[in-house]
CSV table of C-alpha atoms (C1' of nucleotides) in Angstrom, one decimal:
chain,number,residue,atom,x,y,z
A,1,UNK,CA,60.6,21.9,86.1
A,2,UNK,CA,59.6,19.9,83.1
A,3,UNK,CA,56.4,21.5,82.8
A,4,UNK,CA,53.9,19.1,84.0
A,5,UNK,CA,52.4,19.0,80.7
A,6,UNK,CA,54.4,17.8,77.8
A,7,UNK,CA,52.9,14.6,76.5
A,8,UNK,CA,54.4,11.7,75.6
A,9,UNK,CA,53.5,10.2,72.3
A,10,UNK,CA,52.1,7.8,73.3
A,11,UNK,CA,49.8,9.5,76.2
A,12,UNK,CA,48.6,12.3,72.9
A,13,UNK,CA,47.7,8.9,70.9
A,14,UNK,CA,45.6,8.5,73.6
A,15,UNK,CA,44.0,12.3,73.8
A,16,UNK,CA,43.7,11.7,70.5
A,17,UNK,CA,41.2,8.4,70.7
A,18,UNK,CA,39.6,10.5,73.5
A,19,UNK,CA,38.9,13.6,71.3
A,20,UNK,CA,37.7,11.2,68.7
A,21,UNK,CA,34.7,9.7,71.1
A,22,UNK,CA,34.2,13.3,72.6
A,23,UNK,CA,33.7,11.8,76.5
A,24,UNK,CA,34.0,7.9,77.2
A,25,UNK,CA,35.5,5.1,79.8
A,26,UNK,CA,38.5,3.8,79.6
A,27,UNK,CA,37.1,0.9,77.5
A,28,UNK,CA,35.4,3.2,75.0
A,29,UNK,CA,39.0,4.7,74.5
A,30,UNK,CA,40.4,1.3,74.1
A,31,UNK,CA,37.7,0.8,71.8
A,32,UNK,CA,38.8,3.5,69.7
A,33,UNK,CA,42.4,2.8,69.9
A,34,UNK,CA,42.3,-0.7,68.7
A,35,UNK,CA,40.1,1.1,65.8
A,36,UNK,CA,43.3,3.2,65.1
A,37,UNK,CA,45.5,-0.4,65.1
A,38,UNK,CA,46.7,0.1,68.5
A,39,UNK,CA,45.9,-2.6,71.0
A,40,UNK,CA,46.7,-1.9,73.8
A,41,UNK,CA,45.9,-4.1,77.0
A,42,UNK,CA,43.0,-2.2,78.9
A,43,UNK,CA,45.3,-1.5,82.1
A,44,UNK,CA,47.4,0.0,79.7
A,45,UNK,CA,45.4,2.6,78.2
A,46,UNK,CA,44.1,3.2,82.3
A,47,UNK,CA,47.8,3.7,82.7
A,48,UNK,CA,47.9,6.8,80.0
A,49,UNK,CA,44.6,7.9,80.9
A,50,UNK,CA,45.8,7.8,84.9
A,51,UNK,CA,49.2,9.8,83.3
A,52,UNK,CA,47.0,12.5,81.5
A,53,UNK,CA,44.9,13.2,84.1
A,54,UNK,CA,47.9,13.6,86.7
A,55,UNK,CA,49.0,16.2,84.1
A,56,UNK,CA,45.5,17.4,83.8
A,57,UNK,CA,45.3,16.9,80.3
A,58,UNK,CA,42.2,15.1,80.7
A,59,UNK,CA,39.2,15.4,83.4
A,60,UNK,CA,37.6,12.7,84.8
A,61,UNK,CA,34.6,11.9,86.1
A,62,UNK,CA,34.3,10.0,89.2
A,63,UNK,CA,30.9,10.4,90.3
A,64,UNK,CA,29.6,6.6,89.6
A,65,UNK,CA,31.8,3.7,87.7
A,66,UNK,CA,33.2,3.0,85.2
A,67,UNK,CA,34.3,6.6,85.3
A,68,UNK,CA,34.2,9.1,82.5
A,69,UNK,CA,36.9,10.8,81.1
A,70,UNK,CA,37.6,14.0,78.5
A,71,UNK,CA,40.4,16.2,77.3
A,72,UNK,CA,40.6,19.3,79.2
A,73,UNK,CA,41.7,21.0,76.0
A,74,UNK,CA,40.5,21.3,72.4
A,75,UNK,CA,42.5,19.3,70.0
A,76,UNK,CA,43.5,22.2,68.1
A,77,UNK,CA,45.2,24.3,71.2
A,78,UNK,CA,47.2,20.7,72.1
A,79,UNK,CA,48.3,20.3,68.6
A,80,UNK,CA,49.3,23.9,68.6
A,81,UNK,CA,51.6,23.8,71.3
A,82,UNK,CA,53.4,20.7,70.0
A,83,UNK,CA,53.5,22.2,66.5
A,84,UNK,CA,55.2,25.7,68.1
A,85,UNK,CA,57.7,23.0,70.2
A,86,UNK,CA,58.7,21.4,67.2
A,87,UNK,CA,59.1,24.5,65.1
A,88,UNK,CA,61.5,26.1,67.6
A,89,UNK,CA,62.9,22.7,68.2
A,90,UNK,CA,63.7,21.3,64.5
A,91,UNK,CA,63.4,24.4,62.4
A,92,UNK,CA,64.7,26.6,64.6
A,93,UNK,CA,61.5,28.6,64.7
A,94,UNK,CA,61.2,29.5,61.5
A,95,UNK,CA,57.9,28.1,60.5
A,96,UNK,CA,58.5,29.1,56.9
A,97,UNK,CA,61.2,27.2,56.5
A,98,UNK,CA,59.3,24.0,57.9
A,99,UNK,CA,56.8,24.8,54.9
A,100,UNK,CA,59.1,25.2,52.3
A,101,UNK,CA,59.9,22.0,53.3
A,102,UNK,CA,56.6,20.5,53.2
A,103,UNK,CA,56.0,21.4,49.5
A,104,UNK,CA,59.4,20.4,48.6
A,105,UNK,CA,58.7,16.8,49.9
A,106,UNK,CA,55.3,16.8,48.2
A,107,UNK,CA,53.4,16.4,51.5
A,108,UNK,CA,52.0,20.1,50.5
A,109,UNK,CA,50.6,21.0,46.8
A,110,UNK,CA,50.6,24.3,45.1
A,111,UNK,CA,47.2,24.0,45.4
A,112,UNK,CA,46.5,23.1,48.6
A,113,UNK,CA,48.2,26.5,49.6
A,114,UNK,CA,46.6,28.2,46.9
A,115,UNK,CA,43.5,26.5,49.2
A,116,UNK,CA,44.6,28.0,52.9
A,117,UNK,CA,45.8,31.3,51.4
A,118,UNK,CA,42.0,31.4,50.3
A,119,UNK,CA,40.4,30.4,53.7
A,120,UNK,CA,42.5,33.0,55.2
A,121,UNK,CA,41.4,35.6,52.8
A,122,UNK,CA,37.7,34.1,53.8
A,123,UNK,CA,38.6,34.6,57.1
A,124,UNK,CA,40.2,37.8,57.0
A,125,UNK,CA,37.0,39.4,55.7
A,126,UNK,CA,34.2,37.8,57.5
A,127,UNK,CA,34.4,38.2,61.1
A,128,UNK,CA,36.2,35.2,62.9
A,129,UNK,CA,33.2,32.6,62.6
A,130,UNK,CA,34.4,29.3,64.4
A,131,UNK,CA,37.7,30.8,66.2
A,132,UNK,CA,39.5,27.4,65.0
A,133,UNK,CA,40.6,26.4,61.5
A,134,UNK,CA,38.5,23.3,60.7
A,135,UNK,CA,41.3,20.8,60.8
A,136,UNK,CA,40.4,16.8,61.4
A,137,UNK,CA,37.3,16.9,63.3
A,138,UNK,CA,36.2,13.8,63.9
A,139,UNK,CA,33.4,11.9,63.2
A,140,UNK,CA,29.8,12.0,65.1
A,141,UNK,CA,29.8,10.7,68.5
A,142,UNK,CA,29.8,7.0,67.9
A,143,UNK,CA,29.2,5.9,71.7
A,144,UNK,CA,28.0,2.7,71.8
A,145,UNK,CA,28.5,0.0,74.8
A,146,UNK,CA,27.0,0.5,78.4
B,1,UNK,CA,62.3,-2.9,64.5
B,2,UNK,CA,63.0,0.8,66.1
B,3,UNK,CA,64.9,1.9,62.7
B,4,UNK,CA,68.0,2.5,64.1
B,5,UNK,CA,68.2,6.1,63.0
B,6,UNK,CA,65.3,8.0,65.0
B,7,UNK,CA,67.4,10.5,66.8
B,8,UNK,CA,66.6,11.9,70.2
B,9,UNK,CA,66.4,15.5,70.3
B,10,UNK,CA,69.6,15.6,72.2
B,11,UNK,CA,71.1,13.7,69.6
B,12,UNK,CA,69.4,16.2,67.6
B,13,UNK,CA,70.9,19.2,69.2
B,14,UNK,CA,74.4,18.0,68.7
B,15,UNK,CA,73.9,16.9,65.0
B,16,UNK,CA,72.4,20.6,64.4
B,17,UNK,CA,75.8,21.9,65.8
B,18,UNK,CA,78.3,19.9,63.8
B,19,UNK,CA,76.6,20.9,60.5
B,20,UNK,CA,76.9,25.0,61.4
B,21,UNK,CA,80.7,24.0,62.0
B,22,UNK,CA,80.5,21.8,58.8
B,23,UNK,CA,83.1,18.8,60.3
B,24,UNK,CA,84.6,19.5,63.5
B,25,UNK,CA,86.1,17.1,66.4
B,26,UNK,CA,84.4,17.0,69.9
B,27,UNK,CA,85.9,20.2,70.9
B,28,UNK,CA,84.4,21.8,68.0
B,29,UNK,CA,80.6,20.5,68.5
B,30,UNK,CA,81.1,22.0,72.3
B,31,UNK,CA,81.9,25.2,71.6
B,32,UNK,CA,79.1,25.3,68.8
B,33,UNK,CA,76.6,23.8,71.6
B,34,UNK,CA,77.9,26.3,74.1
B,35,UNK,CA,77.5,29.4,71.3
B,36,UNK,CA,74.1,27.9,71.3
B,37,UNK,CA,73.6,28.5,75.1
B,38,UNK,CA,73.8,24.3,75.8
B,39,UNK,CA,77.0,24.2,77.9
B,40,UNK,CA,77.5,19.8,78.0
B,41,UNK,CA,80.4,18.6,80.0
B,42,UNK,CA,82.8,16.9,77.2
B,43,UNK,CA,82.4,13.5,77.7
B,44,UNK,CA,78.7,14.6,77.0
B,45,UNK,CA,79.3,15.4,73.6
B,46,UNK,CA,81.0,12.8,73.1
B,47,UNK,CA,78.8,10.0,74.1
B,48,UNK,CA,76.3,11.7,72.1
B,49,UNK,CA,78.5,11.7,69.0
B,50,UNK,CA,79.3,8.2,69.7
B,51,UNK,CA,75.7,7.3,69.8
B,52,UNK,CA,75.1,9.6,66.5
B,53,UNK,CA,77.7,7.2,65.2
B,54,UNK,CA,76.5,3.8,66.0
B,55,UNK,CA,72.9,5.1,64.1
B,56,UNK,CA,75.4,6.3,60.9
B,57,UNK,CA,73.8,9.4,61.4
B,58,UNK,CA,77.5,11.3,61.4
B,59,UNK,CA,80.8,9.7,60.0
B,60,UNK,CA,83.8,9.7,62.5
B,61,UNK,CA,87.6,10.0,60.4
B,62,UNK,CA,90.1,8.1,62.9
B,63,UNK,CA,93.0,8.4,61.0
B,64,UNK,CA,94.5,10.9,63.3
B,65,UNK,CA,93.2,11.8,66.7
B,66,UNK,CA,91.4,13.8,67.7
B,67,UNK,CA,88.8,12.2,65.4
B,68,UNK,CA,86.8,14.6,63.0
B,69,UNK,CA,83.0,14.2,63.0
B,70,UNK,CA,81.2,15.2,60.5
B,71,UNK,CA,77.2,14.5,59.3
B,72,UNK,CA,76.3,11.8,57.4
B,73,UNK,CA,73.7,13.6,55.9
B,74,UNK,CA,72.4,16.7,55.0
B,75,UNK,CA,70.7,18.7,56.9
B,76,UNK,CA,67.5,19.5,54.9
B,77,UNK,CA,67.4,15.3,54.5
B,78,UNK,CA,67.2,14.8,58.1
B,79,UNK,CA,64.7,17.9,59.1
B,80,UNK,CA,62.5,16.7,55.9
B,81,UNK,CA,62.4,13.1,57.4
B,82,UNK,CA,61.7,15.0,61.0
B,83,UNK,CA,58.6,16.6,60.0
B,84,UNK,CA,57.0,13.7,57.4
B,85,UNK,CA,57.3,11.7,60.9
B,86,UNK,CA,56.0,14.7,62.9
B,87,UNK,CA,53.0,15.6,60.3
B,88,UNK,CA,51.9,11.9,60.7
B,89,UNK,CA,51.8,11.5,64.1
B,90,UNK,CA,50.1,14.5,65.2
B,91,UNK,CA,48.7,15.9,62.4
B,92,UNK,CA,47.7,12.5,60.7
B,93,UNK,CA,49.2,13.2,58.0
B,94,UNK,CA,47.5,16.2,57.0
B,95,UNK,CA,50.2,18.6,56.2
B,96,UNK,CA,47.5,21.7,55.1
B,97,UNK,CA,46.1,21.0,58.8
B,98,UNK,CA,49.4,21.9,60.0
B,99,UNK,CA,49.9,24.9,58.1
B,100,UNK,CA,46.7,26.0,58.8
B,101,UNK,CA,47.3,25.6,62.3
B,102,UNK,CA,51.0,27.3,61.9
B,103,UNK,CA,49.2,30.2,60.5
B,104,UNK,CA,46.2,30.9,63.3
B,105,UNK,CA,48.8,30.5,65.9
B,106,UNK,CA,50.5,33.6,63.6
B,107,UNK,CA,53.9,31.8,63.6
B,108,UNK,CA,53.4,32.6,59.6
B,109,UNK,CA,51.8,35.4,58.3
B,110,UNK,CA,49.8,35.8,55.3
B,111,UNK,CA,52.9,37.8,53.8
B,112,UNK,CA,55.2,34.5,54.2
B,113,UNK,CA,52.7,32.5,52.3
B,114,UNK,CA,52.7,34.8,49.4
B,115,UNK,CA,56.3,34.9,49.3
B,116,UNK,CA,56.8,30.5,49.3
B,117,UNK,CA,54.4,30.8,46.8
B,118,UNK,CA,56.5,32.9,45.1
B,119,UNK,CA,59.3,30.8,45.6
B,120,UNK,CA,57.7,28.0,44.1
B,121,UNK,CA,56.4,29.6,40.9
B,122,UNK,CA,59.9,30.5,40.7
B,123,UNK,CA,61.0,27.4,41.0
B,124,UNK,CA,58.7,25.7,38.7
B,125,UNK,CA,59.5,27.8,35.8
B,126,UNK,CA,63.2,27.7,36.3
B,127,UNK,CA,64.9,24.4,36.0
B,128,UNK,CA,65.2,23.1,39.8
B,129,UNK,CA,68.5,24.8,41.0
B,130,UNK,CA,69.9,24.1,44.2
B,131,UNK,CA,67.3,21.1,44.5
B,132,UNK,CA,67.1,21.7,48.1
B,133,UNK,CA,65.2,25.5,49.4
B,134,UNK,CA,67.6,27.4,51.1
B,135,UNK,CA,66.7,27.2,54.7
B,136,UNK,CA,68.5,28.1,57.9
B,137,UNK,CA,71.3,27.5,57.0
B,138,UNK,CA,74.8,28.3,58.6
B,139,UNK,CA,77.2,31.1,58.9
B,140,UNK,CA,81.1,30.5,57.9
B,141,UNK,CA,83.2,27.7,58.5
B,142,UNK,CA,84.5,29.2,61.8
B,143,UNK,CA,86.5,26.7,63.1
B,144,UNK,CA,89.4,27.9,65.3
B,145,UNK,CA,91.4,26.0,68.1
B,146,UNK,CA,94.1,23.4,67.4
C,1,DG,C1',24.7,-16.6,97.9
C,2,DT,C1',28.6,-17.6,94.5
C,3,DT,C1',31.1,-16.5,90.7
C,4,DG,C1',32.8,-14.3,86.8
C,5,DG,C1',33.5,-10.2,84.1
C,6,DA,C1',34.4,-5.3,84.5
C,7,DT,C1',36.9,-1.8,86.8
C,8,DT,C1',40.2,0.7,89.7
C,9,DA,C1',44.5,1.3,92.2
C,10,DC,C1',49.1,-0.3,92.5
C,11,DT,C1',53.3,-2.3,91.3
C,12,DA,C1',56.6,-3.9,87.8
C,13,DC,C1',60.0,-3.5,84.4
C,14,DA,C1',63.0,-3.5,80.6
C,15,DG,C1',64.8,-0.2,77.5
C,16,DA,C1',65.6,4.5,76.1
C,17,DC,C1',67.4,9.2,77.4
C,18,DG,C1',70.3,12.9,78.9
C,19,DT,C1',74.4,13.8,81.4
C,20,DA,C1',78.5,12.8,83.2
C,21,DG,C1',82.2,10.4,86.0
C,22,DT,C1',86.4,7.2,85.7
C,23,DT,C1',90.3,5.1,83.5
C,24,DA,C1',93.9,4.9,80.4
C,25,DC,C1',96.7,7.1,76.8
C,26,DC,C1',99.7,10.2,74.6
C,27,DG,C1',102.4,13.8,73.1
C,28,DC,C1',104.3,18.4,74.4
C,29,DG,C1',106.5,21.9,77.5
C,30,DG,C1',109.6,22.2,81.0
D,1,DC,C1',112.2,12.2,82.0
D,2,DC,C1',107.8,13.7,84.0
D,3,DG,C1',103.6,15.6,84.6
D,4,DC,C1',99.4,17.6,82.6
D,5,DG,C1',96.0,18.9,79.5
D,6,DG,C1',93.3,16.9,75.8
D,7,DT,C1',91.2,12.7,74.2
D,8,DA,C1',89.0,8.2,73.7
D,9,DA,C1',86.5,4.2,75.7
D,10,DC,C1',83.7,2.6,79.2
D,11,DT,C1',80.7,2.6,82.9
D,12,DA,C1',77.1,4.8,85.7
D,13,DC,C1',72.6,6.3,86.7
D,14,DG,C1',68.4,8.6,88.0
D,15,DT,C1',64.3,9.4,84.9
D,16,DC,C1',61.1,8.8,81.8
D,17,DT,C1',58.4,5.7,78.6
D,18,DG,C1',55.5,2.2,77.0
D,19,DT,C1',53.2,-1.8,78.3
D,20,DA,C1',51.3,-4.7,81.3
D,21,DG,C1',50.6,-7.8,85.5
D,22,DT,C1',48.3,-8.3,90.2
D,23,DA,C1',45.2,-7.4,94.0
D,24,DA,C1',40.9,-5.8,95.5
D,25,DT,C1',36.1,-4.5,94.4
D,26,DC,C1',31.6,-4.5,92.7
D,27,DC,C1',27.6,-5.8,90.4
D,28,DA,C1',24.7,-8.7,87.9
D,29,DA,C1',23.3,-13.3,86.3
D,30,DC,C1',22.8,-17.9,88.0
DNA sequence: GTTGGATTACTACAGACGTAGTTACCGCGG
DNA sequence: CCGCGGTAACTACGTCTGTAGTAATCCAAC
């Protein structure tokens, strides 16, 4: 089996909008989307949303019209599964490798490790606050429409 | 336009395999994949060499059959060009995101940090060596057969 | 009431993918 | 000389992907 998860790219561009409004119709997704420069045709992003929630990626609501929908995981557990994929997939699981190459195509600075060595230290001494690394949260809710 | 190059991850696979054997004909790349526990029927390999062709990803010598394959480019090229693509599409391009992520899900360890960090101080006093960190890279030649 | 915009449920579809079968050669061992 | 294993060139194909069109509803403003 092909694991019923496993997004496509295009379905986690989609999460993504969705994580970005928090909980929203298909048209607030679209919304977001065509934010993001991706317009897509509104049966399309129903297509994705209709795909994620056939692998449960995302819940829906279907108590009254239009319905509601929201990821059925955090955005950093998602990410963290493709990241893990990828490692084992590209760099052959050696994550410090992958990071060597980050810094040696400049997408990492000595200083931004010097940064996360830091916030693990933080971490390390106070007791776990927020569980998950404050990566890109999004903005405030932003609903608007309806 | 698609950019040609973009390699699937079977494509991906096969390319990984012809740089542990360095150049090798379709024979070679097999018997790498198979090491590798990916057992392809022949005609597999070799569509997928052909198709690593066409996208100049791996240079084919014809003089004398069988044909010798051998990459196009190196290894730490293609894996950097990998994750830049990878870091923007799910990480939005935040590379210290990723490693922060890389380290919660303890795929590195505070020790691995230390020691790139290490490695880089290293390298920035010493004139740039190698130019490219030495990651997993290969065994010996190994070729065998014929 | 009628109609038009919003919405949902299906259907469509071309192109990419992963794997492999078929056909045609070709040189070597018998 | 002949057949066979190794090889190259094509063809095949079921799936998956990304995008979207169509049909059927529903509700609110005329």
């Amino acid at each position: 089996m092909t694991r019923s998860t496993d997004l496509t790219t295009a379905e986690l561009r989609v999460l993504k909008a969705l994580w970005e409004v928090d909980r929203g119709t298909v048209a607030d997704v679209r919304a977001e989307l065509a934010r993001r420069g991706q317009d897509l045709a509104y049966t399309t992003v129903m297509t994705l949303l209709g795909r994620l929630a056939a692998k449960a990626a995302v819940l829906v609501d279907r108590e009254r019209e239009p319905f509601v929908y929201r990821a059925a995981q955090r955005r950093e557990s998602v990410l963290r599964d493709r990241l893990r994929e990828f490692v084992r997939e590209v760099f052959d699981g050696k994550a410090d490798s992958l990071v060597l190459n980050l810094v040696a195509d400049e997408s990492l600075s000595h200083a931004d490790l010097k940064a996360i060595e830091r916030r693990i230290a933080e971490a390390e001494v106070h007791p776990p606050p927020p569980l998950e690394p404050i990566t890109p949260t999004g903005k405030l809710p932003k609903k608007g429409r309806r």
